[in-house]
Coordinates of C-alpha atoms and ligand atoms in Angstrom, one line a residue:
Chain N
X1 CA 292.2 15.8 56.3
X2 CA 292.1 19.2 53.8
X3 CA 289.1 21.0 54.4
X4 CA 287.2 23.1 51.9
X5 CA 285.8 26.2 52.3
X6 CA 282.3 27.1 50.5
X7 CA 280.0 29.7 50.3
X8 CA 276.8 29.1 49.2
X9 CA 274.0 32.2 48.7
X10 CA 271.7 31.4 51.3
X11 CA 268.2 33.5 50.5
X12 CA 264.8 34.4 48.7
X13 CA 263.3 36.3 46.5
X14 CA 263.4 38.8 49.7
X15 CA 267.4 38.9 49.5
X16 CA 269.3 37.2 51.2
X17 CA 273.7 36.8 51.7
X18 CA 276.5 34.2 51.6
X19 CA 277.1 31.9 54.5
X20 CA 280.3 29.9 55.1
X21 CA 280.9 26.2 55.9
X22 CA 284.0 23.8 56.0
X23 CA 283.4 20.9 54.6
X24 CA 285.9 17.7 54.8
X25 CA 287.8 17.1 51.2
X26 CA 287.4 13.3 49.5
X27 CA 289.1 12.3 47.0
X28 CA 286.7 12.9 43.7
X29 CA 284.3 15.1 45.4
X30 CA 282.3 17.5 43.1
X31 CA 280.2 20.9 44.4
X32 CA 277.0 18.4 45.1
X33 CA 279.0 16.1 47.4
X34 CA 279.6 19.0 49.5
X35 CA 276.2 20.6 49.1
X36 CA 274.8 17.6 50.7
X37 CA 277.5 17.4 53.2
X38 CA 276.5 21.0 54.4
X39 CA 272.4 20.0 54.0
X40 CA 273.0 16.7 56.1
X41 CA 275.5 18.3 59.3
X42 CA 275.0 22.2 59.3
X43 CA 272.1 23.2 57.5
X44 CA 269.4 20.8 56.9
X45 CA 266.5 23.6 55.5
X46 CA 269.5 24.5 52.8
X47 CA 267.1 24.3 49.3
X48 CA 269.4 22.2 46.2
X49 CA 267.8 20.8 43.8
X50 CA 269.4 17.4 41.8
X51 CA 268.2 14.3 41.0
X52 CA 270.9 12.1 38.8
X53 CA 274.3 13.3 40.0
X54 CA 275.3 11.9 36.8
X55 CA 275.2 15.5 34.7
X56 CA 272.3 13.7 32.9
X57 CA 269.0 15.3 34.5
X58 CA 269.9 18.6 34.3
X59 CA 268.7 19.8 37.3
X60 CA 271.8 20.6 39.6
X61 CA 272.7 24.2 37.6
X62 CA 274.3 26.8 40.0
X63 CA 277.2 29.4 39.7
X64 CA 280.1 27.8 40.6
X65 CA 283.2 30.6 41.7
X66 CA 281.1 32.9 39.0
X67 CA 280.5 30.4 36.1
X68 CA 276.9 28.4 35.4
X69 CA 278.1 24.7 35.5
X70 CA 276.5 21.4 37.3
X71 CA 277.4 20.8 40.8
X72 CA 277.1 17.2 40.1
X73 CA 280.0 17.3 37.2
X74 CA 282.3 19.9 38.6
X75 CA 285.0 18.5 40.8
X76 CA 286.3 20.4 43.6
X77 CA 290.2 19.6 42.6
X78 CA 289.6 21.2 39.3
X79 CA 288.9 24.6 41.4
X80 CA 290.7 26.7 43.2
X81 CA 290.8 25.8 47.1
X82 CA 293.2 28.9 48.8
X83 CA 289.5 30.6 48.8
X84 CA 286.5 29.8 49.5
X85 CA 284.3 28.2 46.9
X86 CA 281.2 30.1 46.3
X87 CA 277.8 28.7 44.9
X88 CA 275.2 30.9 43.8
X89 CA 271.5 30.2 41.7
X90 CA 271.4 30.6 38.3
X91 CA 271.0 34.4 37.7
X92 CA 268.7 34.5 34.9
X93 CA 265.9 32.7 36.7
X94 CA 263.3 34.2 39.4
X95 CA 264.5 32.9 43.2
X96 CA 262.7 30.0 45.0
X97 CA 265.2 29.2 47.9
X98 CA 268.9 29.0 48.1
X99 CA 269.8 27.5 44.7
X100 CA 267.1 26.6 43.6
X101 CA 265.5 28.9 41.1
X102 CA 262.1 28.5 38.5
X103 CA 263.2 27.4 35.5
X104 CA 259.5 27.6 33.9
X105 CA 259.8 30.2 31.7
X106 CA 261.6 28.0 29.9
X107 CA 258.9 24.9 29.6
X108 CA 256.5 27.8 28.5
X109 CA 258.5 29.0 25.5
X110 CA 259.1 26.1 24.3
X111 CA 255.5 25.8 23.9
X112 CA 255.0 28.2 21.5
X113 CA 258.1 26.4 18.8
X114 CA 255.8 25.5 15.9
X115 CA 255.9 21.3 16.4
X116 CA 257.3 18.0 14.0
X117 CA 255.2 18.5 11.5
X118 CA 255.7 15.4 8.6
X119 CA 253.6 15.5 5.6
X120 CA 250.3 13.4 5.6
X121 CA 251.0 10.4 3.5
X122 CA 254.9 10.0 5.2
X123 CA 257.4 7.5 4.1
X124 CA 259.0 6.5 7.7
X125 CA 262.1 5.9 6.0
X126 CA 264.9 7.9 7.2
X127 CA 268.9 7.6 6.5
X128 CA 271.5 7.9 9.0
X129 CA 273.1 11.0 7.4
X130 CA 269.8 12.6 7.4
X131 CA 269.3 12.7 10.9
X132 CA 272.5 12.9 12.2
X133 CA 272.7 16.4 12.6
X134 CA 269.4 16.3 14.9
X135 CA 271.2 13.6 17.3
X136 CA 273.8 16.4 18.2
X137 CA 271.0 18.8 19.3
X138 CA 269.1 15.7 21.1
X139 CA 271.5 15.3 24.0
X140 CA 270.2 18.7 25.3
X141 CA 269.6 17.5 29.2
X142 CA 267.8 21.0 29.8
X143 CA 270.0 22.1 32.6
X144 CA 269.3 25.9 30.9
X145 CA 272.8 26.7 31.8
X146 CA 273.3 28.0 28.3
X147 CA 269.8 30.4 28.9
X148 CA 271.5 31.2 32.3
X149 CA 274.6 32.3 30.6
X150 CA 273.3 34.4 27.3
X151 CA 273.6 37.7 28.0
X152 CA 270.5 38.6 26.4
X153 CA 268.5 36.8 28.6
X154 CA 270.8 37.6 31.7
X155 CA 271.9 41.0 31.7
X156 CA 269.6 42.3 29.4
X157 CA 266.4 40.4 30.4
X158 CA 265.4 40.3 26.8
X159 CA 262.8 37.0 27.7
X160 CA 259.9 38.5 25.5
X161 CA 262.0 39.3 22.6
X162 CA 265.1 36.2 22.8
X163 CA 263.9 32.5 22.8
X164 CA 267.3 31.6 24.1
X165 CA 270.1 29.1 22.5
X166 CA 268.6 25.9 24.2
X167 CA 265.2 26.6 22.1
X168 CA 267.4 27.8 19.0
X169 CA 269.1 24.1 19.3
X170 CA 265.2 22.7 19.1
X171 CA 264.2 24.8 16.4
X172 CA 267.2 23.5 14.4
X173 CA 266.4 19.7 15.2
X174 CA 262.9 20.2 13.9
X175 CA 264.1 22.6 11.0
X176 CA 267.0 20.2 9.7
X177 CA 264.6 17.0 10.2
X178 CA 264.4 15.5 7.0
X179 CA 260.4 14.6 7.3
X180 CA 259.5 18.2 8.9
X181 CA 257.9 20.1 6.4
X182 CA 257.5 23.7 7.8
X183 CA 258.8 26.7 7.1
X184 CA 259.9 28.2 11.1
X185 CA 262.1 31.1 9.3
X186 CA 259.5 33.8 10.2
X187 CA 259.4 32.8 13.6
X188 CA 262.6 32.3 14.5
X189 CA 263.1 36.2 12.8
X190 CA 260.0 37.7 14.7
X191 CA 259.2 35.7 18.0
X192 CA 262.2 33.7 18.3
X193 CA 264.2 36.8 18.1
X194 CA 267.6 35.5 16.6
X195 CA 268.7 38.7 15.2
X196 CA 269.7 39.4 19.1
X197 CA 272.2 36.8 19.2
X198 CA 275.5 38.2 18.1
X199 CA 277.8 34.6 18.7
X200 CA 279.4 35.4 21.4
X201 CA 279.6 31.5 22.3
X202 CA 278.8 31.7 25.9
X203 CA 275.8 29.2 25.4
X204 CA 278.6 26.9 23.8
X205 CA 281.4 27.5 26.5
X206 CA 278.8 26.5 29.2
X207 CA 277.1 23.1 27.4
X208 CA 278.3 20.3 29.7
X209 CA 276.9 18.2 26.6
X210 CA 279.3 19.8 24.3
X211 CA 276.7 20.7 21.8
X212 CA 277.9 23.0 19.4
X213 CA 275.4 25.1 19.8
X214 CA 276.4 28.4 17.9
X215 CA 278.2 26.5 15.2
X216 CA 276.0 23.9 14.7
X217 CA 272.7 25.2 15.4
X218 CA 272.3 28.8 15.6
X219 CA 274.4 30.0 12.9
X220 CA 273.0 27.6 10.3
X221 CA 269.3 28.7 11.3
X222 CA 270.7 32.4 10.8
X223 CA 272.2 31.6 7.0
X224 CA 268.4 30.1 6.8
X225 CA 266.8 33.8 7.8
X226 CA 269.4 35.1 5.9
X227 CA 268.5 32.9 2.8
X228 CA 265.0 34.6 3.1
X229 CA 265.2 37.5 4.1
X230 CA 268.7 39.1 3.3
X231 CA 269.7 37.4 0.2
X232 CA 267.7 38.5 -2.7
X233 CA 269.4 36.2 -5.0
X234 CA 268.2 33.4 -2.8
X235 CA 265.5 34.9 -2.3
X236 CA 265.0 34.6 -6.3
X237 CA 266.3 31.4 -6.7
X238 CA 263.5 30.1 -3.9
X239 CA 260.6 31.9 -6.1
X240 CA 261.8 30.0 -9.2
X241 CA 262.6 26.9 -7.9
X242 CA 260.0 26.9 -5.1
X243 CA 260.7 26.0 -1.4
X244 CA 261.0 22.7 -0.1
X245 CA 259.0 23.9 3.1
X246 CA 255.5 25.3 3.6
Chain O
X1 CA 266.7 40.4 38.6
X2 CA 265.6 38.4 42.1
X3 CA 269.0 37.2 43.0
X4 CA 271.5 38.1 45.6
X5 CA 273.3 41.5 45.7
X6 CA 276.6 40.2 44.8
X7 CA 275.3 38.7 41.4
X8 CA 274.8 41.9 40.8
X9 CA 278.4 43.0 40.6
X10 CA 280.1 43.0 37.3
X11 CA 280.8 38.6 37.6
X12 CA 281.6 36.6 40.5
X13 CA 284.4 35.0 38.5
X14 CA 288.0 34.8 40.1
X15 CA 289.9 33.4 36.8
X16 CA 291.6 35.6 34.6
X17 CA 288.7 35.7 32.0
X18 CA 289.9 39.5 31.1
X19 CA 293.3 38.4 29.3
X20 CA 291.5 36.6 26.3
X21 CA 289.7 39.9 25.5
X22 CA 292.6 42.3 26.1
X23 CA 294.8 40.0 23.8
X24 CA 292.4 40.2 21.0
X25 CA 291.8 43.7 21.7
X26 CA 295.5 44.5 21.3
X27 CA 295.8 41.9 17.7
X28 CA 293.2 43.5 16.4
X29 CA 293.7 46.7 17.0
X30 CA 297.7 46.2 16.1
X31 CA 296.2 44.7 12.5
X32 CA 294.1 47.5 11.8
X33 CA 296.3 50.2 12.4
X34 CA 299.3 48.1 10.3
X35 CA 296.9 47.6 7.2
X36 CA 295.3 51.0 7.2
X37 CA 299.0 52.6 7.4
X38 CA 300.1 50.0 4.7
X39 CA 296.9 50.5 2.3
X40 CA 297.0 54.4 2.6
X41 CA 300.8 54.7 2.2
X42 CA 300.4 53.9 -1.7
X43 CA 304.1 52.6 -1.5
X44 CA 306.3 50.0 -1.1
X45 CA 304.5 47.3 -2.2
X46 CA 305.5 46.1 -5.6
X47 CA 309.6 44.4 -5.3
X48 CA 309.2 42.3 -8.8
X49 CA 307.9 39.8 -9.2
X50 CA 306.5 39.8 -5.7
X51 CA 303.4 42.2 -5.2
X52 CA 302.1 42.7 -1.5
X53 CA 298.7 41.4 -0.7
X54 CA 297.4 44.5 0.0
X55 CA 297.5 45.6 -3.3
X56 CA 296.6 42.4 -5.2
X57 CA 295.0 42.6 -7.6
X58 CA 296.7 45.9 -8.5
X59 CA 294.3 48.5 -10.2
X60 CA 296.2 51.4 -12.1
X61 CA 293.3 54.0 -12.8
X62 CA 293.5 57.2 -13.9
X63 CA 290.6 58.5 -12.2
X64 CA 291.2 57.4 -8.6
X65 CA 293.2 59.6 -6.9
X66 CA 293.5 57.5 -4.2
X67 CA 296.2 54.1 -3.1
X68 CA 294.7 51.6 -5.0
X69 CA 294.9 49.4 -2.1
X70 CA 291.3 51.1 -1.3
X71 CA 289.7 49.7 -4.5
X72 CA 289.8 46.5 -3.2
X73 CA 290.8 45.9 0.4
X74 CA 286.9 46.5 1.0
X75 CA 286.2 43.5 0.4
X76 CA 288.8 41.0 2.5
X77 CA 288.2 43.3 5.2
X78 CA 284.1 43.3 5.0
X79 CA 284.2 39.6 4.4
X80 CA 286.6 39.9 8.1
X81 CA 284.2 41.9 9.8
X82 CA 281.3 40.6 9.0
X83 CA 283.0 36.8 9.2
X84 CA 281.1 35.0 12.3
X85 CA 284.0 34.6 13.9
X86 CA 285.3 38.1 14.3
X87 CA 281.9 39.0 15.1
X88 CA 282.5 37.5 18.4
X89 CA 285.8 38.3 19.0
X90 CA 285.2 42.1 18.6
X91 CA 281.7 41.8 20.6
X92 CA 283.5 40.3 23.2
X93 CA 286.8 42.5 22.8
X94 CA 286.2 46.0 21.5
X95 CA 282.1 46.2 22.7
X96 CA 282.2 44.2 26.0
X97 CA 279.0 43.0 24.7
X98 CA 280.0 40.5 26.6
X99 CA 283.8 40.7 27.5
X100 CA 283.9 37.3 29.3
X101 CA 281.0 34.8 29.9
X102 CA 278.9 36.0 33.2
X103 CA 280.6 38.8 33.1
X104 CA 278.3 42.0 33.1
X105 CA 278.2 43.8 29.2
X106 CA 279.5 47.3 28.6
X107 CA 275.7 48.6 27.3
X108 CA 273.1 49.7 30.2
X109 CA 270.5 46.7 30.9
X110 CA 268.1 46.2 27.9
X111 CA 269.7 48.8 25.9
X112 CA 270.5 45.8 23.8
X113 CA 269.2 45.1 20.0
X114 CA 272.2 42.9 18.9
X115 CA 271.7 42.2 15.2
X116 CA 268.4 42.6 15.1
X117 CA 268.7 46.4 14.1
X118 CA 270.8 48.5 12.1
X119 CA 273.7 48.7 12.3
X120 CA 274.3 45.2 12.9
X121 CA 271.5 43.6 10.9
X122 CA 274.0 43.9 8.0
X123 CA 276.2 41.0 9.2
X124 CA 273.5 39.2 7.3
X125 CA 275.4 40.0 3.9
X126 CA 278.2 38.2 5.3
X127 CA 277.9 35.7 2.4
X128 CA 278.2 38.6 -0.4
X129 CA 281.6 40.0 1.4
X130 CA 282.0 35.9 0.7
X131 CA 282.1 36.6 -2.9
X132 CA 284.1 39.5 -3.4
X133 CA 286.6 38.1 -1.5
X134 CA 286.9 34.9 -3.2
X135 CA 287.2 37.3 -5.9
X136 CA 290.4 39.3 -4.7
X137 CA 291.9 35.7 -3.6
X138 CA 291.7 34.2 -7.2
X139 CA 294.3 37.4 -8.4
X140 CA 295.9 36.5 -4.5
X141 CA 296.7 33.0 -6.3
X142 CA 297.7 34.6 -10.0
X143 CA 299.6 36.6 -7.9
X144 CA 301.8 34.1 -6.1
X145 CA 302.4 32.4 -10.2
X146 CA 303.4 35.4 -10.9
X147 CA 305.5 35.5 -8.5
X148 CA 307.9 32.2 -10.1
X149 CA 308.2 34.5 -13.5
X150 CA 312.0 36.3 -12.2
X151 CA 313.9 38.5 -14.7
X152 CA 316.1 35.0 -16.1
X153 CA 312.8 32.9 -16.0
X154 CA 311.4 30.4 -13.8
X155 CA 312.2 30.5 -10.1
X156 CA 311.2 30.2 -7.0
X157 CA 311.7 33.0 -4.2
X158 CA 311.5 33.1 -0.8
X159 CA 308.9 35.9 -1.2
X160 CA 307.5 33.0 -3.6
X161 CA 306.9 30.8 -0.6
X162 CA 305.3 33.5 1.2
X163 CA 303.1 34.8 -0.9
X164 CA 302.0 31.1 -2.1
X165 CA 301.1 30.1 1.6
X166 CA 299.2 33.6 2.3
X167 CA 297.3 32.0 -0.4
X168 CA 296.5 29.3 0.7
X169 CA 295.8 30.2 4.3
X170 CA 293.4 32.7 2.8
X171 CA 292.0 29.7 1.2
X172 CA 291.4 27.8 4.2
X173 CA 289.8 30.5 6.0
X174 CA 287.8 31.1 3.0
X175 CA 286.8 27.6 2.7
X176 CA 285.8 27.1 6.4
X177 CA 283.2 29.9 6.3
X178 CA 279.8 29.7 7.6
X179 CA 278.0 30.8 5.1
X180 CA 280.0 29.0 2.3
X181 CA 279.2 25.2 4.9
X182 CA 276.0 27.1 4.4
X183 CA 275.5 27.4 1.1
X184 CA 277.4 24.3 -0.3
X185 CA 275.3 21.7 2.1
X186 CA 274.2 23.2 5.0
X187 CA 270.5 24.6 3.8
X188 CA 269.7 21.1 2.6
X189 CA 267.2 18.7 4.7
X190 CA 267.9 15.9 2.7
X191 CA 271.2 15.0 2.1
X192 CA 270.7 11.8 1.1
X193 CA 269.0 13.0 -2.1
X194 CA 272.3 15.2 -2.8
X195 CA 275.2 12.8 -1.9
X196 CA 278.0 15.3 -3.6
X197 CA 276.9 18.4 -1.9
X198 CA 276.7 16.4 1.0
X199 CA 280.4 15.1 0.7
X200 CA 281.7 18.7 0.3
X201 CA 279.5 19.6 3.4
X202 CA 281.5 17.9 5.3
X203 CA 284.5 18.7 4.0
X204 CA 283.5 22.5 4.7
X205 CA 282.6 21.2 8.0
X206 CA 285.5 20.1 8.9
X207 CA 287.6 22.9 7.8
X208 CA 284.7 24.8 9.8
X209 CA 285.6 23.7 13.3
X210 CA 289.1 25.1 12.8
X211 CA 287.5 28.6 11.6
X212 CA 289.0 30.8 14.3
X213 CA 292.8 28.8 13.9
X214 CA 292.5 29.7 10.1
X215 CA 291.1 33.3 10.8
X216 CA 294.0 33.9 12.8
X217 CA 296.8 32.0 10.8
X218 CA 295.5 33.8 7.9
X219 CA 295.4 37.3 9.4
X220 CA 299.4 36.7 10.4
X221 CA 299.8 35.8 6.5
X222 CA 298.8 38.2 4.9
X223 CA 300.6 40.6 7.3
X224 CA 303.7 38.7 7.0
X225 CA 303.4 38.8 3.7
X226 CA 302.7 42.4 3.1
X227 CA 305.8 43.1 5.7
X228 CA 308.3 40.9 3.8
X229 CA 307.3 43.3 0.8
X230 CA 307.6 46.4 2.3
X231 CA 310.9 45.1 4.0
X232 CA 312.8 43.6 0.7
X233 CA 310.8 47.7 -0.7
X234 CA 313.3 49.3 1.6
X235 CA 316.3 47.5 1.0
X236 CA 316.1 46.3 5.4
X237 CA 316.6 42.4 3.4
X238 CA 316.9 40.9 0.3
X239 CA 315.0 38.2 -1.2
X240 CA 316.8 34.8 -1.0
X241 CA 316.7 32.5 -4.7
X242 CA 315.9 29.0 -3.7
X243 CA 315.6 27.8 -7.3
Ligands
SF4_1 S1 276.0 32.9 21.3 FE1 274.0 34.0 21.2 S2 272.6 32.6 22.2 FE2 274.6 31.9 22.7 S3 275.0 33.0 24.7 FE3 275.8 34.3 23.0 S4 274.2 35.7 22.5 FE4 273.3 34.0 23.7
SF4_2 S1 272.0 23.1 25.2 FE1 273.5 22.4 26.7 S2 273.6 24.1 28.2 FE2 271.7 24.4 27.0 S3 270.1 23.4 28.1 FE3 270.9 21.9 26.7 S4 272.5 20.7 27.7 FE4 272.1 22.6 28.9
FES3 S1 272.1 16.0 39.2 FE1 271.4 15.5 37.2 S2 272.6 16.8 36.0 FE2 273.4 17.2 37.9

């Protein structure tokens, strides 16, 4: 039987190095397969975290021979095999053990998004072309691969100033939802920071939903600021008519 | 950052994720030094009835010293630069902000203001270079008519063909712009209350997924098209009458 060789970081926030196992190929294995192969025969105390192995939870995000991607979607014939396979955490995010890292900076941000806000006396009527453009954004699993990958947030560590694309893709849902009836364009300039994104598509490369999320989401939210802020006939054409939005 | 020392080196990827920026480095680069030769040479570019799209639509004034290619090649090329996709591939390519995906940028950590500061805040006029491009590609258009009116009458020219379809791939790059899906739909809520806009929204939407094919497609045009020019300007070929 082939045997695969992998190297998975092994460590803490105190450092910590590579170690190398052989795991037994299958036929349709992915990364996670021989994660748990390596937890349940060599190293039982190795820290993973998953919970669907169905690329649906979002929770199995590692570095995969350099790139962010699932362990639980990514196949080990679609890699390489004449080296070793390496598995590291997700860079962007503190340490805990191994590969699993804390995510939370994440939950707190999204905190601050200004919420669905619908108008008081609300028809509940909606049509499908209306909200079609939200679905798109909707089958976010938050794996925070796409936060993992931006550079802004990774090399840069730019988490005060840069929301991230996985919280640009929320602000779009609630800023394209036909009953929402705020106005998120001065946040998403000021706190959300989307002036620092310069489309450079990583976020979109690494969805394993396949969300647009630079075409779709963050540059329409940037013609929005732009509409406001940079366009002074819009900018006109919004004082005469009056915004839709509060 | 918390994480292992060899995270820390410039990526931990073993594909070949430097060749996409190296190519588009060496396009881009090739382009630019091509059209600012061919805009600054102030020559070869009119073989009646066929005018290169460089100098379209040409300006004769007196008081500009200059090729009058530079009266009006600002604006394709500001509506290029500034276009959301070139944005990324020159990022990626010429700033290595990044080069690759996981792949360590060019700038020292948190040097970084993106577009959030000048100089790069002015990408935001992207839909103005819009404009004044659509502008230059309506003569592009009167341009390739023209180009049917031959010495005998009505014909049509292989240089006809050419400068017809730089016309039209300059219209389909046009027409999958951002900020044109943008403005025709895309700042709309509601779309049921609009159904027309909302029909040509996703028209521009579909043209929109293919925006880097037509930005490239339409880059070759209008190369071609200035080359066959200056090559029938020279005498190297001769046009060929198809009708
Ligand atoms: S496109 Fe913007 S948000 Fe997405 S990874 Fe690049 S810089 Fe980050
Ligand atoms: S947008 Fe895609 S990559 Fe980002 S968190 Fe959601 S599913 Fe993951
Ligand atoms: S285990 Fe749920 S997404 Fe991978």
């Amino acid at each position: 039987m082939a045997v695969v060789k992998m190297r998975l970081y092994r460590g803490d926030s105190n450092g910590g190095a590579e170690k190398e196992y052989e795991v037994p190929l299958e036929e349709g294995m992915v990364v996670l397969d021989a994660i748990h192969f390596i937890q349940a025969n060599y190293d039982g105390d190795l820290a993973v975290r998953w919970n669907c192995k169905a690329a649906k939870c979002g929770s199995c995000s590692a570095e995969i021979n350099g790139m962010p991607k699932l362990t639980c979607k990514t196949r080990l014939d679609t890699l390489p095999l004449d080296k070793p396979v390496t598995v590291y955490p997700i860079k962007t995010f503190p340490i805990i053990k191994d590969l699993v890292t804390d995510v939370s900076w994440n939950y707190k941000v999204r905190k601050t998004i200004p919420p669905f806000t619908p108008a008081k006396d609300t028809k509940w009527v909606m049509y499908q072309e209306d909200v079609e453009r939200g679905q798109e954004f909707r089958k976010c699993i938050e794996c925070f691969l796409c936060q993992d990958v931006c550079h802004i947030l990774r090399n840069h560590d730019k988490k005060n100033e840069f929301i991230g694309p996985r919280m640009l893709i929320k602000i779009a849902e609630l800023e394209m939802h036909p009953l929402d009836t705020l106005d998120r364009k001065e946040f998403l300039r000021d706190q959300a920071g989307i002036g620092y994104c310069n489309i450079t598509k990583c976020c979109t490369e690494v969805c394993p939903e396949h969300i647009h999320i630079t075409d779709n989401a963050i540059i329409p939210l940037k013609e929005r600021v732009a509409d406001t802020y940079f366009d002074p006939l819009q900018w006109l054409l919004e004082k005469f008519k009056g915004s839709p939005k509060q | 950052m918390a994480n292992g020392t060899a995270q820390n080196a410039v990526t931990l990827r073993r594909d070949t994720w430097w060749a996409a920026p190296l190519i588009t480095a060496v396009v881009l680069g090739s382009f630019g030094i091509y059209s600012t030769w061919r805009a600054l040479s102030n020559a070869d570019f009119l073989v009646e009835p066929y005018l290169s799209p460089f100098y379209s639509p040409y300006i004769l004034a007196s008081w500009w010293p200059f090729s009058p290619a530079l009266l009006i090649l600002w604006a394709p090329l500001g509506f290029r630069a500034t276009c959301y996709y070139y944005r990324k591939a020159y990022y990626r390519s010429f700033f290595l902000a990044p080069p690759a995906c996981a792949v360590r940028p060019l700038a020292k950590e948190g040097s970084y203001a993106g577009e959030s500061k000048l100089p790069f805040i002015l990408q935001n006029i992207h839909r103005y270079f819009f404009y004044a491009a659509g502008v230059v590609l309506f003569f592009l258009w009167v341009d390739a008519f023209k180009a049917l009116k031959f010495e005998d009458g009505l014909g049509v020219g292989v240089g006809t063909l050419v400068l017809f379809a730089n016309a039209a791939l300059l219209s389909l790059y046009s027409l999958s712009c951002h900020s044109f899906r943008h403005l025709i739909g895309g700042n709309l809520d509601v779309f049921s209350k609009c159904p027309t806009r909302f029909m040509l929204w996703g028209k521009a939407s579909a043209l929109n997924e293919h925006h880097m094919l037509w930005a490239w497609v339409s880059l070759f045009g209008v190369a071609l098209a200035d080359l066959y020019v200056f090559l029938l300007a020279r005498g190297v070929i001769t046009d060929v009458r198809l009708i």
